mmCIF file of C-alpha atoms (C1' of nucleotides) in Angstrom:
data_model
loop_
_atom_site.group_PDB
_atom_site.id
_atom_site.type_symbol
_atom_site.label_atom_id
_atom_site.label_comp_id
_atom_site.label_asym_id
_atom_site.label_seq_id
_atom_site.Cartn_x
_atom_site.Cartn_y
_atom_site.Cartn_z
ATOM 1 C CA MET A 260 0.126 -0.037 0.015
ATOM 2 C CA ASP A 261 3.028 2.405 0.516
ATOM 3 C CA SER A 262 3.332 2.906 -3.128
ATOM 4 C CA ASN A 263 -0.145 4.173 -3.296
ATOM 5 C CA TRP A 264 0.215 7.068 -0.790
ATOM 6 C CA VAL A 265 -0.364 10.443 -1.928
ATOM 7 C CA ASP A 266 1.791 13.096 -0.262
ATOM 8 C CA THR A 267 -0.841 15.060 1.654
ATOM 9 C CA SER A 268 1.733 17.693 3.156
ATOM 10 C CA LEU A 269 0.985 21.024 1.611
ATOM 11 C CA ASP A 270 3.727 23.449 0.688
ATOM 12 C CA LEU A 271 2.344 26.450 2.504
ATOM 13 C CA ASN A 272 5.668 28.376 1.974
ATOM 14 C CA LEU A 273 4.409 29.463 -1.401
ATOM 15 C CA ASN A 274 4.042 33.056 -2.358
ATOM 16 C CA PRO A 275 0.284 33.802 -2.526
ATOM 17 C CA PHE A 276 1.019 36.331 -5.252
ATOM 18 C CA PRO A 277 3.655 34.887 -7.214
ATOM 19 C CA GLY A 278 3.606 36.839 -10.455
ATOM 20 C CA LYS A 279 3.212 40.318 -8.823
ATOM 21 C CA PRO A 280 6.133 42.631 -9.118
ATOM 22 C CA LYS A 281 6.726 45.135 -6.354
ATOM 23 C CA LYS A 282 5.994 48.551 -7.573
ATOM 24 C CA THR A 283 7.993 51.577 -6.131
ATOM 25 C CA GLU A 284 5.447 53.400 -4.158
ATOM 26 C CA PRO A 285 5.515 57.337 -4.084
ATOM 27 C CA VAL A 286 6.289 59.029 -0.877
ATOM 28 C CA GLU A 287 2.983 60.231 -0.437
ATOM 29 C CA ASP A 288 1.576 56.962 -0.400
ATOM 30 C CA LEU A 289 3.698 55.829 2.625
ATOM 31 C CA VAL A 290 0.603 55.259 4.886
ATOM 32 C CA VAL A 291 -1.049 53.020 2.422
ATOM 33 C CA LEU A 292 2.229 51.135 2.159
ATOM 34 C CA GLN A 293 2.387 50.613 5.918
ATOM 35 C CA GLY A 294 -1.137 49.202 5.893
ATOM 36 C CA LYS A 295 -0.229 46.661 3.082
ATOM 37 C CA GLU A 296 2.810 45.782 5.188
ATOM 38 C CA LEU A 297 0.645 45.120 8.171
ATOM 39 C CA GLN A 298 -1.792 43.079 5.932
ATOM 40 C CA MET A 299 1.218 40.980 4.730
ATOM 41 C CA ASP A 300 2.205 40.496 8.178
ATOM 42 C CA ALA A 301 -1.208 39.112 9.209
ATOM 43 C CA LEU A 302 -1.131 36.951 5.993
ATOM 44 C CA MET A 303 2.314 35.436 6.794
ATOM 45 C CA GLU A 304 1.235 34.817 10.487
ATOM 46 C CA GLU A 305 -1.879 33.007 9.035
ATOM 47 C CA PHE A 306 0.368 30.926 6.761
ATOM 48 C CA ASN A 307 2.461 30.083 9.637
ATOM 49 C CA GLN A 308 -0.266 28.881 11.572
ATOM 50 C CA LEU A 309 -1.548 26.855 8.586
ATOM 51 C CA ARG A 310 1.877 25.355 8.193
ATOM 52 C CA ALA A 311 2.023 24.332 11.751
ATOM 53 C CA GLU A 312 -1.405 22.776 11.319
ATOM 54 C CA ASN A 313 -0.465 20.907 8.326
ATOM 55 C CA ARG A 314 2.530 19.558 10.288
ATOM 56 C CA LYS A 315 0.269 18.307 13.168
ATOM 57 C CA LEU A 316 -1.947 16.687 10.571
ATOM 58 C CA THR A 317 0.931 15.007 8.918
ATOM 59 C CA GLU A 318 2.186 13.638 12.230
ATOM 60 C CA MET A 319 -1.369 12.221 12.987
ATOM 61 C CA LEU A 320 -1.610 10.740 9.597
ATOM 62 C CA THR A 321 1.699 8.968 10.197
ATOM 63 C CA ILE A 322 0.580 7.650 13.519
ATOM 64 C CA VAL A 323 -2.649 6.419 12.110
ATOM 65 C CA CYS A 324 -0.775 4.626 9.311
ATOM 66 C CA GLU A 325 1.512 3.029 11.790
ATOM 67 C CA ASN A 326 -1.379 1.873 13.757
ATOM 68 C CA TYR A 327 -3.120 0.471 10.649
ATOM 69 C CA THR A 328 0.102 -1.406 9.533
ATOM 70 C CA SER A 329 0.482 -3.067 13.032
ATOM 71 C CA LEU A 330 -3.111 -3.938 13.056
ATOM 72 C CA GLN A 331 -3.007 -5.533 9.773
ATOM 73 C CA ASN A 332 0.158 -7.575 10.763
ATOM 74 C CA GLN A 333 -1.802 -8.865 13.856
ATOM 75 C CA PHE A 334 -4.525 -9.949 11.725
ATOM 76 C CA MET A 335 -2.390 -11.693 9.287
ATOM 77 C CA GLU A 336 -0.811 -13.600 12.190
ATOM 78 C CA LEU A 337 -4.214 -14.571 13.478
ATOM 79 C CA LYS A 338 -5.506 -15.560 10.163
ATOM 80 C CA ASN A 339 -2.602 -17.821 9.803
ATOM 81 C CA LYS A 340 -3.087 -19.417 13.048
ATOM 82 C CA ASN A 341 -6.872 -19.879 12.403
ATOM 83 C CA SER A 342 -6.259 -21.433 9.091
ATOM 84 C CA GLU A 343 -4.099 -24.113 10.547
ATOM 85 C CA ASN A 344 -6.574 -24.680 13.288
ATOM 86 C CA GLU A 345 -9.502 -25.045 10.832
ATOM 87 C CA VAL A 346 -7.778 -27.873 8.996
ATOM 88 C CA THR A 347 -7.676 -30.018 12.190
ATOM 89 C CA THR A 348 -11.245 -29.012 13.531
ATOM 90 C CA SER A 349 -12.987 -29.504 10.265
ATOM 91 C CA ARG A 350 -12.080 -33.288 10.091
ATOM 92 C CA LYS A 351 -13.792 -34.244 13.348
ATOM 93 C CA ARG A 352 -17.194 -32.518 12.646
ATOM 94 C CA LYS A 353 -19.571 -35.201 11.578
ATOM 95 C CA GLY A 354 -21.965 -36.148 14.406
ATOM 96 C CA GLU A 355 -20.555 -33.687 16.917
ATOM 97 C CA ALA A 356 -22.743 -30.807 18.311
ATOM 98 C CA ALA A 357 -21.828 -27.407 17.114
ATOM 99 C CA PRO A 358 -19.022 -26.317 19.682
ATOM 100 C CA ASP A 359 -19.275 -22.790 19.142
ATOM 101 C CA ASP A 360 -21.981 -20.273 19.719
ATOM 102 C CA CYS A 361 -21.895 -16.709 18.550
ATOM 103 C CA ALA A 362 -24.245 -15.606 21.170
ATOM 104 C CA ASN A 363 -21.427 -13.842 22.996
ATOM 105 C CA MET A 364 -19.340 -12.554 20.246
ATOM 106 C CA ILE A 365 -19.358 -10.484 17.020
ATOM 107 C CA GLY A 366 -17.246 -11.977 14.478
ATOM 108 C CA PHE A 367 -16.926 -14.079 11.484
ATOM 109 C CA SER A 368 -15.458 -17.383 10.057
ATOM 110 C CA GLY A 369 -14.586 -16.739 6.680
ATOM 111 C CA ARG A 370 -14.070 -19.337 3.915
ATOM 112 C CA SER A 371 -14.568 -22.222 6.369
ATOM 113 C CA GLU A 372 -16.594 -25.211 5.895
ATOM 114 C CA SER A 373 -16.658 -25.714 9.699
ATOM 115 C CA SER A 374 -18.905 -22.745 10.372
ATOM 116 C CA SER A 375 -19.671 -22.330 13.838
ATOM 117 C CA SER A 376 -23.422 -22.723 15.079
ATOM 118 C CA ASP A 377 -24.462 -23.704 11.779
ATOM 119 C CA GLU A 378 -25.349 -27.558 12.029
ATOM 120 C CA GLU A 379 -27.310 -27.889 8.681
ATOM 121 C CA SER A 380 -24.156 -27.013 6.870
ATOM 122 C CA ILE A 381 -22.713 -30.012 8.651
ATOM 123 C CA LYS A 382 -25.687 -32.452 8.033
ATOM 124 C CA ARG A 383 -25.906 -31.910 4.326
ATOM 125 C CA PRO A 384 -23.046 -32.865 2.193
ATOM 126 C CA LYS A 385 -24.536 -30.946 -0.616
ATOM 127 C CA GLU A 386 -23.879 -27.702 1.238
ATOM 128 C CA SER A 387 -20.682 -28.676 2.815
ATOM 129 C CA SER A 388 -19.232 -29.236 -0.701
ATOM 130 C CA LYS A 389 -19.850 -25.541 -1.670
ATOM 131 C CA SER A 390 -16.931 -23.388 -2.392
ATOM 132 C CA SER A 391 -17.171 -21.047 0.703
ATOM 133 C CA ILE A 392 -19.299 -20.890 3.803
ATOM 134 C CA SER A 393 -18.673 -18.066 6.389
ATOM 135 C CA THR A 394 -20.730 -16.867 9.222
ATOM 136 C CA VAL A 395 -21.170 -13.452 10.700
ATOM 137 C CA CYS A 396 -22.577 -12.608 14.142
ATOM 138 C CA VAL A 397 -23.864 -9.037 14.348
ATOM 139 C CA ARG A 398 -25.271 -7.245 17.413
ATOM 140 C CA THR A 399 -28.534 -5.544 16.749
ATOM 141 C CA SER A 400 -31.458 -4.107 18.774
ATOM 142 C CA PRO A 401 -33.400 -6.963 20.420
ATOM 143 C CA SER A 402 -36.676 -5.218 19.137
ATOM 144 C CA ASP A 403 -35.399 -5.220 15.642
ATOM 145 C CA THR A 404 -37.245 -8.002 14.032
ATOM 146 C CA SER A 405 -36.458 -7.199 10.447
ATOM 147 C CA LEU A 406 -33.525 -9.723 10.121
ATOM 148 C CA ILE A 407 -32.080 -7.252 7.581
ATOM 149 C CA LEU A 408 -28.364 -6.947 7.646
ATOM 150 C CA ARG A 409 -26.723 -4.481 5.597
ATOM 151 C CA ASP A 410 -23.393 -5.604 4.274
ATOM 152 C CA GLY A 411 -22.739 -3.637 1.087
ATOM 153 C CA TYR A 412 -24.677 -6.050 -1.216
ATOM 154 C CA GLN A 413 -28.254 -6.178 -2.491
ATOM 155 C CA TRP A 414 -30.296 -9.126 -1.207
ATOM 156 C CA ARG A 415 -33.649 -10.557 -2.046
ATOM 157 C CA LYS A 416 -35.530 -12.356 0.458
ATOM 158 C CA TYR A 417 -36.980 -15.569 -0.899
ATOM 159 C CA GLY A 418 -38.126 -17.418 2.094
ATOM 160 C CA GLN A 419 -38.512 -17.470 5.830
ATOM 161 C CA LYS A 420 -38.872 -20.468 8.219
ATOM 162 C CA VAL A 421 -39.073 -21.096 11.740
ATOM 163 C CA THR A 422 -36.553 -23.760 12.614
ATOM 164 C CA ARG A 423 -36.848 -26.215 15.457
ATOM 165 C CA ASP A 424 -34.106 -25.154 17.721
ATOM 166 C CA ASN A 425 -34.749 -21.341 17.523
ATOM 167 C CA PRO A 426 -37.848 -19.496 18.357
ATOM 168 C CA SER A 427 -36.949 -16.531 15.963
ATOM 169 C CA PRO A 428 -37.696 -17.445 12.275
ATOM 170 C CA ARG A 429 -34.605 -17.740 9.682
ATOM 171 C CA ALA A 430 -34.614 -15.586 6.539
ATOM 172 C CA TYR A 431 -33.271 -16.717 3.278
ATOM 173 C CA PHE A 432 -31.634 -14.273 0.906
ATOM 174 C CA LYS A 433 -30.212 -14.398 -2.485
ATOM 175 C CA CYS A 434 -27.683 -11.771 -3.857
ATOM 176 C CA SER A 435 -29.888 -9.644 -6.245
ATOM 177 C CA TYR A 436 -27.173 -7.365 -7.592
ATOM 178 C CA ALA A 437 -26.269 -9.786 -10.343
ATOM 179 C CA PRO A 438 -28.570 -12.322 -11.744
ATOM 180 C CA SER A 439 -26.075 -14.745 -12.004
ATOM 181 C CA CYS A 440 -24.596 -14.409 -8.631
ATOM 182 C CA PRO A 441 -24.896 -17.592 -6.597
ATOM 183 C CA VAL A 442 -24.256 -16.228 -3.100
ATOM 184 C CA LYS A 443 -27.052 -16.879 -0.659
ATOM 185 C CA LYS A 444 -27.332 -15.807 2.964
ATOM 186 C CA LYS A 445 -29.355 -17.006 5.914
ATOM 187 C CA VAL A 446 -30.076 -14.559 8.718
ATOM 188 C CA GLN A 447 -31.371 -15.684 11.738
ATOM 189 C CA LYS A 448 -31.432 -14.297 15.616
ATOM 190 C CA SER A 449 -29.258 -16.178 18.008
ATOM 191 C CA ALA A 450 -31.422 -18.437 20.244
ATOM 192 C CA GLU A 451 -29.467 -17.398 23.390
ATOM 193 C CA ASP A 452 -29.149 -13.576 22.553
ATOM 194 C CA PRO A 453 -31.889 -12.201 20.472
ATOM 195 C CA SER A 454 -29.955 -8.968 20.042
ATOM 196 C CA ILE A 455 -27.363 -11.038 17.779
ATOM 197 C CA LEU A 456 -28.072 -11.667 14.286
ATOM 198 C CA VAL A 457 -26.363 -14.822 12.905
ATOM 199 C CA ALA A 458 -25.768 -14.524 9.174
ATOM 200 C CA THR A 459 -24.562 -17.499 6.980
ATOM 201 C CA TYR A 460 -23.028 -16.722 3.617
ATOM 202 C CA GLU A 461 -22.805 -19.349 0.874
ATOM 203 C CA GLY A 462 -20.672 -18.980 -2.206
ATOM 204 C CA GLU A 463 -18.806 -16.038 -3.410
ATOM 205 C CA HIS A 464 -19.884 -12.926 -5.357
ATOM 206 C CA ASN A 465 -19.065 -12.937 -9.010
ATOM 207 C CA HIS A 466 -19.434 -9.317 -9.235
ATOM 208 C CA ALA A 467 -18.153 -6.078 -7.808
ATOM 209 C CA CYS A 468 -19.627 -4.864 -4.514
ATOM 210 C CA PRO A 469 -22.063 -2.080 -5.029
ATOM 211 C CA SER A 470 -21.284 0.880 -2.953
ATOM 212 C CA GLN A 471 -22.579 1.637 0.418
ATOM 213 C CA ALA A 472 -24.231 4.699 -0.879
ATOM 214 C CA GLU A 473 -25.818 2.942 -3.832
ATOM 215 C CA VAL A 474 -27.256 0.311 -1.518
ATOM 216 C CA SER A 475 -28.674 2.820 0.930
ATOM 217 C CA LEU A 476 -30.367 4.648 -1.871
ATOM 218 C CA SER A 477 -31.746 1.806 -4.036
ATOM 219 C CA SER A 478 -32.601 -0.563 -1.190
ATOM 220 C CA THR A 479 -36.063 -0.501 0.223
ATOM 221 C CA GLN A 480 -34.746 -1.903 3.260
ATOM 222 C CA THR A 481 -35.387 -0.002 6.624
ATOM 223 C CA ALA A 482 -33.204 3.084 7.060
ATOM 224 C CA ALA A 483 -30.598 1.897 9.499
ATOM 225 C CA ASN A 484 -27.297 2.988 10.753
ATOM 226 C CA PRO A 485 -24.841 1.898 8.066
ATOM 227 C CA CYS A 486 -22.332 0.923 10.832
ATOM 228 C CA ARG A 487 -24.874 -1.441 12.394
ATOM 229 C CA SER A 488 -23.639 -4.421 10.691
ATOM 230 C CA VAL A 489 -20.318 -5.800 10.068
ATOM 231 C CA PRO A 490 -19.904 -7.582 6.866
ATOM 232 C CA ILE A 491 -17.805 -10.463 6.060
ATOM 233 C CA SER A 492 -14.512 -10.066 4.022
ATOM 234 C CA ALA A 493 -15.792 -9.141 0.540
ATOM 235 C CA PRO A 494 -14.170 -11.178 -2.314
ATOM 236 C CA VAL A 495 -14.542 -8.390 -4.743
ATOM 237 C CA LYS A 496 -13.714 -4.717 -3.950
ATOM 238 C CA PRO A 497 -15.468 -1.848 -5.457
ATOM 239 C CA SER A 498 -13.786 -0.547 -8.515
ATOM 240 C CA ALA A 499 -15.134 2.936 -8.692
ATOM 241 C CA PRO A 500 -12.613 5.682 -7.607
ATOM 242 C CA SER A 501 -14.887 6.799 -4.915
ATOM 243 C CA VAL A 502 -14.007 7.673 -1.448
ATOM 244 C CA THR A 503 -15.554 4.942 0.691
ATOM 245 C CA LEU A 504 -15.091 3.798 4.336
ATOM 246 C CA ASP A 505 -13.623 0.340 3.917
ATOM 247 C CA LEU A 506 -15.274 -1.300 6.840
ATOM 248 C CA LEU A 507 -14.752 -4.626 5.016
ATOM 249 C CA GLN A 508 -11.256 -4.625 6.042
ATOM 250 C CA PRO A 509 -10.173 -7.893 8.022
ATOM 251 C CA SER A 510 -8.600 -5.700 10.781
ATOM 252 C CA PHE A 511 -11.835 -3.835 11.295
ATOM 253 C CA ILE A 512 -13.700 -6.997 11.877
ATOM 254 C CA LYS A 513 -11.140 -8.350 14.141
ATOM 255 C CA ASP A 514 -11.036 -5.263 16.158
ATOM 256 C CA VAL A 515 -14.958 -4.859 16.394
ATOM 257 C CA LYS A 516 -14.994 -8.634 17.564
ATOM 258 C CA LYS A 517 -12.206 -7.701 20.193
ATOM 259 C CA SER A 518 -14.209 -4.704 21.210
ATOM 260 C CA SER A 519 -17.400 -6.375 21.888
ATOM 261 C CA GLU A 520 -15.529 -8.873 24.142
ATOM 262 C CA GLU A 521 -13.525 -6.560 26.388
ATOM 263 C CA MET A 522 -14.175 -2.822 25.695
ATOM 264 C CA ASP A 523 -17.068 -0.511 26.861
ATOM 265 C CA SER A 524 -19.054 1.437 24.463
ATOM 266 C CA ALA A 525 -16.821 4.504 24.800
ATOM 267 C CA ASP A 526 -13.915 2.445 23.783
ATOM 268 C CA ILE A 527 -15.832 0.870 20.893
ATOM 269 C CA GLN A 528 -16.695 4.330 19.619
ATOM 270 C CA LYS A 529 -13.039 5.404 19.772
ATOM 271 C CA LEU A 530 -12.125 2.303 17.993
ATOM 272 C CA LEU A 531 -14.687 2.868 15.335
ATOM 273 C CA VAL A 532 -13.460 6.502 14.743
ATOM 274 C CA HIS A 533 -9.961 5.071 14.595
ATOM 275 C CA GLN A 534 -10.762 2.514 12.080
ATOM 276 C CA MET A 535 -12.613 4.700 9.992
ATOM 277 C CA ALA A 536 -9.894 7.350 9.934
ATOM 278 C CA ALA A 537 -7.307 4.674 8.959
ATOM 279 C CA SER A 538 -9.680 3.596 6.205
ATOM 280 C CA LEU A 539 -9.983 7.042 4.861
ATOM 281 C CA VAL A 540 -6.266 7.778 5.188
ATOM 282 C CA ARG A 541 -5.492 4.578 3.188
ATOM 283 C CA ASP A 542 -7.700 5.813 0.426
ATOM 284 C CA PRO A 543 -5.451 7.764 -2.061
ATOM 285 C CA ASN A 544 -8.623 9.404 -3.477
ATOM 286 C CA PHE A 545 -9.289 10.771 -0.092
ATOM 287 C CA THR A 546 -5.977 12.065 0.528
ATOM 288 C CA ALA A 547 -5.874 13.729 -2.720
ATOM 289 C CA ALA A 548 -9.329 15.191 -2.205
ATOM 290 C CA LEU A 549 -8.331 16.477 1.055
ATOM 291 C CA ALA A 550 -5.139 18.120 -0.210
ATOM 292 C CA SER A 551 -7.096 19.833 -3.110
ATOM 293 C CA ALA A 552 -9.812 20.992 -0.754
ATOM 294 C CA ILE A 553 -7.090 22.510 1.636
ATOM 295 C CA SER A 554 -5.276 24.071 -1.081
ATOM 296 C CA GLY A 555 -8.405 25.528 -2.826
ATOM 297 C CA GLY A 556 -9.387 27.032 0.399
ATOM 298 C CA VAL A 557 -6.086 28.644 0.908
ATOM 299 C CA LEU A 558 -6.108 30.007 -2.738
ATOM 300 C CA GLU A 559 -9.763 31.149 -2.251
ATOM 301 C CA GLN A 560 -8.876 32.955 0.726
ATOM 302 C CA SER A 561 -5.900 34.798 -0.762
ATOM 303 C CA ARG A 562 -8.152 35.752 -3.705
ATOM 304 C CA ILE A 563 -10.801 37.277 -1.421
ATOM 305 C CA GLU A 564 -8.249 39.345 0.451
ATOM 306 C CA LYS A 565 -6.710 40.238 -2.911
ATOM 307 C CA CYS A 566 -9.856 41.953 -3.837
ATOM 308 C "C1'" DC B 19 -44.211 -1.338 -13.831
ATOM 309 C "C1'" DG B 20 -40.676 -3.425 -11.498
ATOM 310 C "C1'" DC B 21 -38.834 -4.911 -7.418
ATOM 311 C "C1'" DC B 22 -39.610 -6.387 -3.018
ATOM 312 C "C1'" DT B 23 -41.548 -8.987 1.027
ATOM 313 C "C1'" DT B 24 -44.796 -12.422 2.720
ATOM 314 C "C1'" DT B 25 -46.335 -16.838 3.187
ATOM 315 C "C1'" DG B 26 -48.222 -21.394 2.281
ATOM 316 C "C1'" DA B 27 -47.168 -25.228 -0.472
ATOM 317 C "C1'" DC B 28 -43.800 -28.217 -2.200
ATOM 318 C "C1'" DC B 29 -39.238 -30.462 -2.609
ATOM 319 C "C1'" DT B 30 -35.266 -32.973 -0.644
ATOM 320 C "C1'" DG B 31 -32.428 -35.109 2.505
ATOM 321 C "C1'" DC B 32 -31.745 -37.636 6.636
ATOM 322 C "C1'" DG B 33 -32.952 -40.771 10.490
ATOM 323 C "C1'" DC B 34 -35.462 -44.348 12.292
ATOM 324 C "C1'" DG C 208 -41.188 -46.267 3.532
ATOM 325 C "C1'" DC C 209 -42.346 -42.656 6.767
ATOM 326 C "C1'" DG C 210 -42.029 -38.686 9.151
ATOM 327 C "C1'" DC C 211 -39.499 -34.660 10.370
ATOM 328 C "C1'" DA C 212 -36.965 -30.706 9.395
ATOM 329 C "C1'" DG C 213 -34.512 -27.457 6.499
ATOM 330 C "C1'" DG C 214 -34.509 -25.385 2.007
ATOM 331 C "C1'" DT C 215 -36.943 -23.503 -2.210
ATOM 332 C "C1'" DC C 216 -40.603 -22.031 -5.175
ATOM 333 C "C1'" DA C 217 -44.132 -19.059 -6.587
ATOM 334 C "C1'" DA C 218 -48.418 -16.373 -6.154
ATOM 335 C "C1'" DA C 219 -50.320 -12.360 -3.918
ATOM 336 C "C1'" DG C 220 -49.865 -8.025 -2.481
ATOM 337 C "C1'" DG C 221 -47.247 -3.696 -1.214
ATOM 338 C "C1'" DC C 222 -44.497 0.306 -2.296
ATOM 339 C "C1'" DG C 223 -42.185 3.810 -4.915
#
DNA sequence: CGCCTTTGACCTGCGC
DNA sequence: GCGCAGGTCAAAGGCG
């Protein structure tokens, strides 16, 4: 990612009036000249302040980048460990009760056929032979009965069923963004904690992920907080050059999972802000947009003062 | 009009 | 073969 960084530091040492030659002022205009010198001093002071601000921002960006890199490294280590464990656990599954329950956690098990708390995927050989099955647990309001989980894709509900081991119904969704997309999703509330939605994804999307904005506009689903749900790792990234909060990042999911286990709500909020900032900073489009916005503002201000 | 949700009926796999 | 339970289909109706 390092190669994609846009240098966001602005050269605020620039001369705001570059092509303007200094005229020799007549002696009778001395008062006017002094006034202009005062104006120049004020401008220089303002530029110095902006430069200091810019330096602070650059330092903050550096810290954010370092944090992101370390988080990513931690995730990769964890992922490697998990993949080793899954090889051993998936062999001894048949006939066992589901060992894991998502009731007390938020997280996911990606690309694994040993999905936790999903016994039907174990029962049926047809399903277990599918390319990828992953499970996501999302904390929602217990009063929310919509069973709708916003994860950046468009889904069409094609069925709902009450299962034996869970009083809350299970909803069946198909990806409706692309007609040929084979991905299916099952969403059901946890039997032990109704505030947790358990979503099981089957298959992989064969299309780009529609942007969150598109989804929130086009979907007729309930208007919910876009951060309410935590999606699984998406196989296909959006290709449009828009600035998006990349909440699909593995490190984000990992931290949200961790946060629900050991942090209070204030810490979770801090973490969310941190992760969002890191996602924005990682996006070259955002940094470029930020740089142009700041420089545009400076030029605009100097133009106003010129007039 | 198109897309969505709802919901009862039907299909399919598994255990006995 | 039968019953059960999960999964899917498709008609009906709602909504923008």
